Short mmCIF file of C-alpha atoms in Angstrom, two decimals:
data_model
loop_
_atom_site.label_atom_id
_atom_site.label_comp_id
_atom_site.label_asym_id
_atom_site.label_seq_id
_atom_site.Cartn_x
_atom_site.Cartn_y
_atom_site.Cartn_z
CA UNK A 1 -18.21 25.95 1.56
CA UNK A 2 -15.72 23.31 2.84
CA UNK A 3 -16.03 19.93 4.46
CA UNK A 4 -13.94 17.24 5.09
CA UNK A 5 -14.33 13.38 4.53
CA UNK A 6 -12.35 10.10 5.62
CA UNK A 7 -12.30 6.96 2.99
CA UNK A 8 -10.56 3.91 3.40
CA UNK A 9 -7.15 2.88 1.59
CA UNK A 10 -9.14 0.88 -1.14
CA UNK A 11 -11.46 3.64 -2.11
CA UNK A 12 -8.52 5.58 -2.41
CA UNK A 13 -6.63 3.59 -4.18
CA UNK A 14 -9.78 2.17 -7.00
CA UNK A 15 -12.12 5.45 -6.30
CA UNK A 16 -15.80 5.27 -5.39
CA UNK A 17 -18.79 7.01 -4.68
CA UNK A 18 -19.62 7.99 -1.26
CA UNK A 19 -22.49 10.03 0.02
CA UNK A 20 -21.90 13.00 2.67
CA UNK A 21 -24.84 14.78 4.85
CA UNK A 22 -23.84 18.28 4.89
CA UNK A 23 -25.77 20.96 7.41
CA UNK A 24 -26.73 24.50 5.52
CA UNK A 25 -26.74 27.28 7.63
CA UNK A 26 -30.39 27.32 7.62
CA UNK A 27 -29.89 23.95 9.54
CA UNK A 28 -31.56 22.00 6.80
CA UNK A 29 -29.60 18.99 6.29
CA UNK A 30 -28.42 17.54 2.51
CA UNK A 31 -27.32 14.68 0.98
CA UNK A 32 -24.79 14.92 -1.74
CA UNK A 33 -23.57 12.70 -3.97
CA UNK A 34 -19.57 12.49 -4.14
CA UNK A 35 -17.01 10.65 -6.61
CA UNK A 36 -13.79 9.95 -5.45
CA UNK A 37 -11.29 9.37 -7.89
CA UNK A 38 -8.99 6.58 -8.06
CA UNK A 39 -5.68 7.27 -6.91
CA UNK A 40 -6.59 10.29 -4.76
CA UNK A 41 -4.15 11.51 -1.64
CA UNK A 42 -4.72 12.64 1.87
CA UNK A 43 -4.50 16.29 2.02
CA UNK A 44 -6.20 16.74 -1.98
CA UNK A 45 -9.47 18.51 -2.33
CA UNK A 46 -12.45 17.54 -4.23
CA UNK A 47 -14.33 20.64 -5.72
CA UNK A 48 -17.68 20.21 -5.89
CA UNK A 49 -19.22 23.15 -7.97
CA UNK A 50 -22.96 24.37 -7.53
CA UNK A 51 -22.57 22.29 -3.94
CA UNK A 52 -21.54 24.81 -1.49
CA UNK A 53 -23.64 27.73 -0.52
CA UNK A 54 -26.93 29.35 -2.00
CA UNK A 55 -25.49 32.47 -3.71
CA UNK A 56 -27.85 35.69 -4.57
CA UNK A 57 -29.17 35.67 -7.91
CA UNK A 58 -27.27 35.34 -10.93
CA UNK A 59 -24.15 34.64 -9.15
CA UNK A 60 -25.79 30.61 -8.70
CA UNK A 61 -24.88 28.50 -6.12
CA UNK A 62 -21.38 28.07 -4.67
CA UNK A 63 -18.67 25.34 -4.65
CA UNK A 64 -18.27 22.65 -1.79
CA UNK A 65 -14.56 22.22 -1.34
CA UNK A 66 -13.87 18.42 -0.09
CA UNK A 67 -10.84 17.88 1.34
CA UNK A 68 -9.90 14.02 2.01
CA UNK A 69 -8.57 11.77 4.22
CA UNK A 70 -7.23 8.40 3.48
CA UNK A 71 -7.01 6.05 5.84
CA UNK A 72 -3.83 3.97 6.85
CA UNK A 73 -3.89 -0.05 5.74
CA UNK A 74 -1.82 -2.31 7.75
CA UNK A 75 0.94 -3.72 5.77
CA UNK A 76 0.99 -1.39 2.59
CA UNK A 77 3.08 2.46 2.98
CA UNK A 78 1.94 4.92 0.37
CA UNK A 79 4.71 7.36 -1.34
CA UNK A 80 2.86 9.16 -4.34
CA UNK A 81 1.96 5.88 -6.61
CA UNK A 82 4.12 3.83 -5.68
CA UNK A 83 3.68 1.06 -2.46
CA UNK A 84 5.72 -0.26 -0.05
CA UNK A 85 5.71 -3.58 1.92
CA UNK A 86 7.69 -6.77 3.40
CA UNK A 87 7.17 -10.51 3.01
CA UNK A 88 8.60 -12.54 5.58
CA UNK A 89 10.63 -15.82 3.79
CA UNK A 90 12.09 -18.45 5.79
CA UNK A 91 15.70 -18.64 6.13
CA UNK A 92 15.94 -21.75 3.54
CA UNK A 93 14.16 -20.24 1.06
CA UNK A 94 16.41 -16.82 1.17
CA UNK A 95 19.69 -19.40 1.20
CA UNK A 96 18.15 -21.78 -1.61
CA UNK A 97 15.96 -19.48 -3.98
CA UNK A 98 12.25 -20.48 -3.80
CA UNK A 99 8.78 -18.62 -4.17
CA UNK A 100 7.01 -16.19 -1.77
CA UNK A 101 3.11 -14.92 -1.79
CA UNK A 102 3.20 -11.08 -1.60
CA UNK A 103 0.06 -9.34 -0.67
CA UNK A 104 -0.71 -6.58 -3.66
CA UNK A 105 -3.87 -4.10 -3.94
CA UNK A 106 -5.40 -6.57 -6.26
CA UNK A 107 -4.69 -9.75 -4.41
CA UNK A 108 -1.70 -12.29 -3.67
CA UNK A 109 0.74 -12.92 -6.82
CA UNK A 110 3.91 -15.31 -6.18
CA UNK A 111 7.42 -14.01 -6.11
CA UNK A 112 10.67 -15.38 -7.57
CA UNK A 113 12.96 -15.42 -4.67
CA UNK A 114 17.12 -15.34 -5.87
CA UNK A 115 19.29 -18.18 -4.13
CA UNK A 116 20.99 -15.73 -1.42
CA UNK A 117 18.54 -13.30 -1.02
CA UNK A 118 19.53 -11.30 1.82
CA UNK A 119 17.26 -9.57 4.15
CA UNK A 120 16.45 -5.67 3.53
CA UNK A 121 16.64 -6.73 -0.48
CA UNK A 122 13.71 -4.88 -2.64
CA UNK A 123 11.43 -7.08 -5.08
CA UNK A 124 9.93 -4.66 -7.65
CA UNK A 125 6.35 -5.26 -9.33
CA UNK A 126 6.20 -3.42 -11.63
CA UNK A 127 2.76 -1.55 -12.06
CA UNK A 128 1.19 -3.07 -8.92
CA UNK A 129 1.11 0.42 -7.11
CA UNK A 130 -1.61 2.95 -7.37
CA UNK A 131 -3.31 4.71 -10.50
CA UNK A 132 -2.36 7.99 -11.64
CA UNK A 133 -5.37 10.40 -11.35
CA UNK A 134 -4.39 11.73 -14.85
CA UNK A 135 -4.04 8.93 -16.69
CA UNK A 136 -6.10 5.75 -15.99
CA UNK A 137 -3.06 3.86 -17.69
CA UNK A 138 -0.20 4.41 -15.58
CA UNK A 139 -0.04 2.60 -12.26
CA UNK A 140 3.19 3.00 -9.88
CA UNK A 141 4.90 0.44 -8.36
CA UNK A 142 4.96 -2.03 -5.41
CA UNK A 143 8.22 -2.33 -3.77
CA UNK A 144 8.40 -5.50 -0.92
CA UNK A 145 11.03 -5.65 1.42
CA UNK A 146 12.36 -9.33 1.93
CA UNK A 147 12.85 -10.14 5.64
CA UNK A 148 14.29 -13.58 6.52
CA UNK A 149 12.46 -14.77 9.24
CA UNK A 150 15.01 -16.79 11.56
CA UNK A 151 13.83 -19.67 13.41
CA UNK A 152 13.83 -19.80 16.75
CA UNK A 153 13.24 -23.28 18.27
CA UNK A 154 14.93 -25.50 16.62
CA UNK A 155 15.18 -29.47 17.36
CA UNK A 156 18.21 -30.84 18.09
CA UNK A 157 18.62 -32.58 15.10
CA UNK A 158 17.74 -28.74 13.15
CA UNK A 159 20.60 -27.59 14.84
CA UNK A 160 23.07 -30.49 14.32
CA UNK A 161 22.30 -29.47 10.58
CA UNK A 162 23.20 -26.45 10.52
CA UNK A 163 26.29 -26.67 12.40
CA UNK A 164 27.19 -29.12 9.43
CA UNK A 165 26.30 -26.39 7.26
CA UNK A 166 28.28 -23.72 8.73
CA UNK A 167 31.30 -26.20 8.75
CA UNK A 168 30.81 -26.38 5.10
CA UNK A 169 30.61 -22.97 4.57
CA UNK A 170 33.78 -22.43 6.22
CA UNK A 171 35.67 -25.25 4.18
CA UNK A 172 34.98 -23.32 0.81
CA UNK A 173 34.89 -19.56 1.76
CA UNK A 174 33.65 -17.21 5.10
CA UNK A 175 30.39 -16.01 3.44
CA UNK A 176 27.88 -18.37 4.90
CA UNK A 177 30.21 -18.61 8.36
CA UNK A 178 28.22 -16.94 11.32
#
């Protein structure tokens, strides 16, 4: 027998146990029992043996195959056990080096952020990324994207600033010239 069923991207991601009604074809209705592993994909199946269909005697009772669904979470992009997301920084911080809170499965950590950090550069935590179903040791990685989020109103007296600043630049080399 086969059925399908949805969990979210944090049951996926730490496992659970979820309970399914599932119609025979008598039309009796029943409740099973079902534990997700951690670090399960969309598309993987679940075999549930002695679940499925009543088989004739001695063959015993079939298997239910359950194939899952994760759901999407905003912000986080899965790729086998390893996940993907940005952290917007503001434009001082990327030119001067500073600290950035980065959103992980487990909850916020802070960031080193590099003096110069341009935008599209990678931050790598290490082991932050989803278990392995195999081994309960080994978790992948979480990659985050810097983006430099550029102001857009700025005071006159913002602005006065950084035309000092690109003057400066262009006095000791064309890097920091727009």
């Amino acid at each position: 027998m086969r059925a399908e069923i949805s969990v979210s991207f944090d049951e996926a991601a730490f496992g659970c146990e979820k309970k399914i009604s599932l119609q025979g074809q008598d039309g009796k209705i029943s409740t099973v029992q079902v534990k997700i592993p951690a670090g399960i994909e969309s598309g993987k199946t679940i075999r549930l043996r002695g679940k499925g269909m009543p088989g004739s005697n001695p063959a015993g009772d079939g298997d239910l195959l359950l194939k899952v669904t994760v759901q999407e979470k905003p912000g986080f992009e899965r790729k086998g056990a390893d996940l993907y997301t940005t952290v917007k920084i503001p434009f001082t911080t990327a030119v001067l080096g500073g600290e950035a809170e980065v959103a992980t499965l487990t909850g916020k950590v802070v960031c080193r952020i590099k003096p110069g950090t341009q935008s599209g550069s990678r931050i790598r935590l290490k082991g932050k990324g989803i278990v392995s179903m195999k081994d309960a040791s080994v978790h992948g990685d979480q990659y985050v994207t810097v983006q430099i989020d550029v102001p857009k109103n700025l005071s006159a007296a913002a602005k006065q600033k950084l035309r000092e600043f690109e003057e400066a630049c262009k006095g000791g080399s064309s890097r920091g010239a727009a």
